[in-house]
Short mmCIF file of C-alpha atoms in Angstrom, two decimals:
data_model
loop_
_atom_site.label_atom_id
_atom_site.label_comp_id
_atom_site.label_asym_id
_atom_site.label_seq_id
_atom_site.Cartn_x
_atom_site.Cartn_y
_atom_site.Cartn_z
CA THR A 1 -29.75 -7.97 13.32
CA VAL A 2 -26.15 -7.69 14.52
CA SER A 3 -25.57 -8.73 18.10
CA ALA A 4 -22.69 -7.53 20.24
CA SER A 5 -20.95 -10.90 19.96
CA LEU A 6 -21.25 -10.93 16.15
CA GLY A 7 -19.94 -7.37 15.91
CA GLN A 8 -17.03 -8.26 18.20
CA GLU A 9 -16.19 -11.29 16.06
CA THR A 10 -16.20 -9.14 12.93
CA VAL A 11 -13.86 -6.60 14.49
CA TYR A 12 -11.59 -9.39 15.76
CA ARG A 13 -11.31 -10.97 12.33
CA GLY A 14 -10.67 -7.60 10.70
CA VAL A 15 -7.90 -6.72 13.16
CA LEU A 16 -6.38 -10.22 12.95
CA SER A 17 -6.23 -10.14 9.15
CA SER A 18 -4.69 -6.68 9.32
CA LEU A 19 -1.97 -7.82 11.71
CA ILE A 20 -1.19 -10.89 9.58
CA GLY A 21 -0.92 -8.74 6.45
CA ILE A 22 1.38 -6.23 8.14
CA ALA A 23 3.53 -9.03 9.57
CA LEU A 24 3.98 -10.72 6.19
CA VAL A 25 4.92 -7.43 4.53
CA ALA A 26 7.38 -6.62 7.31
CA LEU A 27 8.93 -10.11 7.08
CA PHE A 28 9.46 -9.80 3.34
CA MET A 29 11.11 -6.38 3.67
CA ALA A 30 13.39 -7.52 6.49
CA VAL A 31 14.48 -10.65 4.60
CA TYR A 32 14.86 -9.18 1.11
CA TYR A 33 16.42 -5.81 1.98
CA MET A 34 18.07 -6.88 5.27
CA GLY A 35 19.37 -3.80 7.12
CA ALA A 36 17.48 -1.36 4.94
CA GLY A 37 14.40 -3.55 5.35
CA VAL A 38 14.55 -3.10 9.13
CA ILE A 39 14.31 0.67 8.61
CA ALA A 40 11.32 0.07 6.34
CA VAL A 41 9.65 -2.03 9.05
CA ILE A 42 10.17 0.76 11.60
CA CYS A 43 8.60 3.22 9.16
CA LEU A 44 5.65 0.86 8.64
CA ALA A 45 5.02 0.68 12.39
CA LEU A 46 5.27 4.46 12.73
CA ASN A 47 2.99 4.86 9.72
CA ALA A 48 0.27 2.78 11.36
CA VAL A 49 0.64 4.81 14.57
CA PHE A 50 0.43 8.07 12.61
CA ILE A 51 -2.78 6.95 10.88
CA ILE A 52 -4.50 5.86 14.10
CA ALA A 53 -3.35 9.01 15.91
CA ALA A 54 -4.56 11.29 13.11
CA MET A 55 -7.95 9.58 13.01
CA ALA A 56 -8.29 9.76 16.80
CA TYR A 57 -7.32 13.45 16.81
CA GLY A 58 -9.85 14.22 14.08
CA GLY A 59 -12.61 12.23 15.76
CA MET A 60 -12.89 9.87 12.78
CA THR A 61 -14.50 6.43 13.11
CA LEU A 62 -12.55 3.34 12.02
CA THR A 63 -14.91 1.12 10.02
CA LEU A 64 -14.24 -2.31 8.51
CA PRO A 65 -13.68 -0.75 5.07
CA GLY A 66 -11.38 1.65 6.89
CA ILE A 67 -9.33 -1.29 8.13
CA ALA A 68 -9.06 -2.44 4.51
CA GLY A 69 -7.84 1.04 3.60
CA LEU A 70 -5.26 0.82 6.37
CA ILE A 71 -3.83 -2.44 4.99
CA LEU A 72 -3.83 -1.04 1.46
CA THR A 73 -1.90 1.96 2.75
CA VAL A 74 0.71 -0.32 4.30
CA GLY A 75 1.27 -2.04 0.95
CA MET A 76 1.58 1.31 -0.81
CA ALA A 77 4.01 2.55 1.83
CA VAL A 78 6.23 -0.46 1.16
CA ASP A 79 6.10 0.37 -2.54
CA ALA A 80 7.71 3.73 -1.75
CA ASN A 81 10.49 2.03 0.22
CA VAL A 82 11.08 -0.42 -2.62
CA LEU A 83 11.49 2.43 -5.12
CA ILE A 84 13.98 4.18 -2.84
CA TYR A 85 16.01 1.05 -2.14
CA GLU A 86 16.24 0.05 -5.78
CA ARG A 87 17.50 3.54 -6.61
CA ILE A 88 20.08 3.21 -3.86
CA ARG A 89 21.12 -0.15 -5.28
CA GLU A 90 21.66 1.45 -8.70
CA GLU A 91 23.77 4.23 -7.19
CA ILE A 92 25.95 1.73 -5.34
CA LYS A 93 26.50 -0.25 -8.56
CA LEU A 94 27.71 2.97 -10.20
CA GLY A 95 30.51 3.11 -7.63
CA HIS A 96 29.22 5.94 -5.45
CA THR A 97 29.80 6.03 -1.72
CA LEU A 98 27.09 4.75 0.59
CA LEU A 99 26.17 8.24 1.83
CA THR A 100 25.96 9.62 -1.70
CA SER A 101 23.97 6.60 -2.86
CA VAL A 102 21.42 7.06 -0.10
CA ASP A 103 20.99 10.78 -0.79
CA ASN A 104 20.69 10.26 -4.55
CA GLY A 105 18.34 7.33 -4.06
CA PHE A 106 15.90 9.42 -2.05
CA LYS A 107 16.14 12.36 -4.45
CA ARG A 108 15.55 10.26 -7.57
CA ALA A 109 12.62 8.34 -6.09
CA THR A 110 10.82 11.35 -4.59
CA ILE A 111 9.10 12.52 -7.79
CA THR A 112 7.86 9.03 -8.64
CA ILE A 113 6.50 8.49 -5.13
CA LEU A 114 4.73 11.86 -5.10
CA ASP A 115 3.17 11.27 -8.53
CA ALA A 116 1.81 7.86 -7.55
CA ASN A 117 0.36 9.07 -4.26
CA ILE A 118 -1.19 12.23 -5.69
CA THR A 119 -3.20 10.16 -8.16
CA THR A 120 -4.36 7.97 -5.28
CA LEU A 121 -5.43 11.05 -3.32
CA ILE A 122 -7.46 12.25 -6.31
CA ALA A 123 -9.33 8.93 -6.42
CA ALA A 124 -9.87 9.03 -2.65
CA ALA A 125 -11.24 12.59 -2.88
CA VAL A 126 -13.81 11.45 -5.46
CA LEU A 127 -14.85 8.57 -3.20
CA MET A 128 -15.28 10.92 -0.25
CA GLN A 129 -17.34 13.36 -2.31
CA PHE A 130 -19.73 10.92 -3.97
CA GLY A 131 -19.50 7.75 -1.87
CA THR A 132 -21.80 6.61 0.92
CA GLY A 133 -20.92 5.68 4.53
CA PRO A 134 -18.63 2.62 4.20
CA ILE A 135 -17.04 3.98 1.03
CA LYS A 136 -16.32 7.30 2.75
CA GLY A 137 -14.74 5.42 5.67
CA PHE A 138 -12.44 3.63 3.25
CA ALA A 139 -11.58 6.89 1.45
CA VAL A 140 -10.83 8.78 4.68
CA THR A 141 -8.49 6.09 5.98
CA LEU A 142 -6.82 5.81 2.57
CA SER A 143 -6.26 9.58 2.35
CA VAL A 144 -4.80 9.84 5.83
CA GLY A 145 -2.67 6.78 5.15
CA VAL A 146 -1.29 8.14 1.87
CA CYS A 147 -0.15 11.38 3.51
CA SER A 148 1.30 9.48 6.44
CA SER A 149 3.12 6.94 4.24
CA VAL A 150 4.73 9.67 2.13
CA PHE A 151 5.96 11.41 5.27
CA ALA A 152 7.27 8.16 6.75
CA ALA A 153 9.03 7.09 3.54
CA LEU A 154 10.62 10.39 2.54
CA VAL A 155 11.25 12.06 5.90
CA VAL A 156 11.37 9.45 8.65
CA ALA A 157 13.24 6.82 6.61
CA HIS A 158 15.78 9.38 5.38
CA ALA A 159 16.36 10.58 8.94
CA LEU A 160 16.87 7.00 10.15
CA PHE A 161 19.34 6.35 7.33
CA ASP A 162 21.30 9.50 8.17
CA PHE A 163 21.39 8.53 11.85
CA ALA A 164 22.50 4.96 11.11
CA LEU A 165 25.23 6.14 8.72
CA GLU A 166 26.49 8.84 11.08
CA LYS A 167 26.66 6.44 14.04
CA ARG A 168 28.15 3.77 11.73
CA ILE A 169 25.35 1.38 12.60
CA ILE A 170 25.15 0.69 8.86
CA THR A 171 28.48 0.53 7.02
CA LYS A 172 27.34 -1.53 4.04
CA LEU A 173 23.98 -2.18 2.43
CA THR A 174 23.40 -5.77 1.36
CA MET A 175 20.20 -6.59 -0.51
CA MET A 176 18.91 -9.76 -2.07
CA SER A 177 18.25 -9.92 -5.80
CA ILE A 178 15.86 -12.36 -7.48
CA ILE A 179 17.03 -11.53 -11.02
CA ARG A 180 20.76 -11.40 -11.64
CA ASP A 181 22.29 -8.13 -12.80
CA ASN A 182 23.37 -9.33 -16.25
CA ALA A 183 20.07 -11.04 -17.07
CA LYS A 184 18.88 -10.30 -20.60
CA VAL A 185 15.23 -11.22 -20.99
CA PRO A 186 13.77 -10.24 -24.41
CA PHE A 187 10.48 -8.92 -23.06
CA MET A 188 9.64 -6.94 -26.20
CA SER A 189 9.88 -10.04 -28.39
CA PHE A 190 6.84 -11.44 -26.57
CA ARG A 191 4.75 -8.27 -26.95
CA LYS A 192 2.47 -9.69 -29.66
CA PHE A 193 1.57 -12.71 -27.53
CA ALA A 194 0.99 -10.40 -24.54
CA PHE A 195 -1.30 -8.10 -26.54
CA ILE A 196 -3.33 -11.00 -27.94
CA GLY A 197 -3.59 -12.72 -24.56
CA SER A 198 -4.66 -9.49 -22.82
CA ALA A 199 -7.31 -8.80 -25.48
CA LEU A 200 -8.73 -12.31 -25.14
CA VAL A 201 -8.91 -12.06 -21.35
CA ILE A 202 -10.63 -8.65 -21.55
CA LEU A 203 -13.17 -9.85 -24.12
CA LEU A 204 -13.87 -13.01 -22.11
CA GLY A 205 -14.38 -10.98 -18.95
CA MET A 206 -16.75 -8.55 -20.69
CA GLY A 207 -18.70 -11.46 -22.15
CA MET A 208 -19.07 -13.16 -18.76
CA PHE A 209 -20.15 -9.86 -17.22
CA GLY A 210 -22.90 -9.52 -19.82
CA VAL A 211 -24.07 -13.12 -19.37
CA ARG A 212 -24.33 -12.90 -15.58
CA GLY A 213 -26.23 -9.61 -15.65
CA MET A 214 -27.48 -8.51 -12.23
CA ASP A 215 -25.72 -11.45 -10.58
CA ASN A 216 -22.54 -9.37 -10.86
CA PHE A 217 -23.86 -6.93 -8.27
CA GLY A 218 -24.25 -7.36 -4.54
CA VAL A 219 -27.35 -6.65 -2.49
CA ASP A 220 -26.42 -2.98 -2.20
CA PHE A 221 -26.97 -2.50 -5.95
CA GLN A 222 -30.23 -4.44 -6.28
CA GLN A 223 -33.77 -3.30 -5.64
CA GLY A 224 -35.82 -4.67 -2.81
CA THR A 225 -37.95 -3.74 0.19
CA ASN A 226 -36.56 -1.78 3.12
CA LEU A 227 -38.43 -2.36 6.39
CA MET A 228 -37.96 -0.11 9.42
CA LEU A 229 -39.23 -1.21 12.85
CA ARG A 230 -39.51 1.31 15.66
CA ILE A 231 -40.24 0.12 19.20
CA GLN A 232 -41.39 2.62 21.79
CA ASN A 233 -41.29 1.80 25.47
CA ASP A 234 -44.08 3.63 27.29
CA ALA A 235 -43.02 2.32 30.69
#
């Protein structure tokens, strides 16, 4: 039995966690990518508005799994901005002008962004086709969010960059870097240890899954008794 107060509390916690997640992502982008990060934050805000507007226009219902899909979409949208900005950083290091670096950065990152989001849409389509109510709600929000995030990252962000460069609002792009440019980390020399460690973790996980058995599954996957109570008011 879910009362109105309990339902309201659930919605409140879902919205609050969503806002906290979006705020943390926006803070990271603004701090790490500075001026370019501000453009990314604007695109994130517009992306959320696009998703809510599209769902309202289509008469779709926002469920709690749908809120989870919304937050996941925000993280994926940031991933697109990161790819673009790192490409721009590479172009600037090659000595190209800022305008050329921005154009080349968007062009070089477009194919990668489209490939990643198309695979996500395929998975979401399968969930919508074969999933039940909450799963479909998650898949619908994820699908709308993927399309919206691609539009915001490739069209809206590029337009904002062009406007800022034309109006000379941005004359230089400064970005933070955690790893220095001349760092030489021999990743491949550790490949054997990585393979062995990954295999051990996978085998351990499979073993624990077999030991726990049905305890791995929630109530939705376990058999039981479903009782339906119908009350008729003759008054």
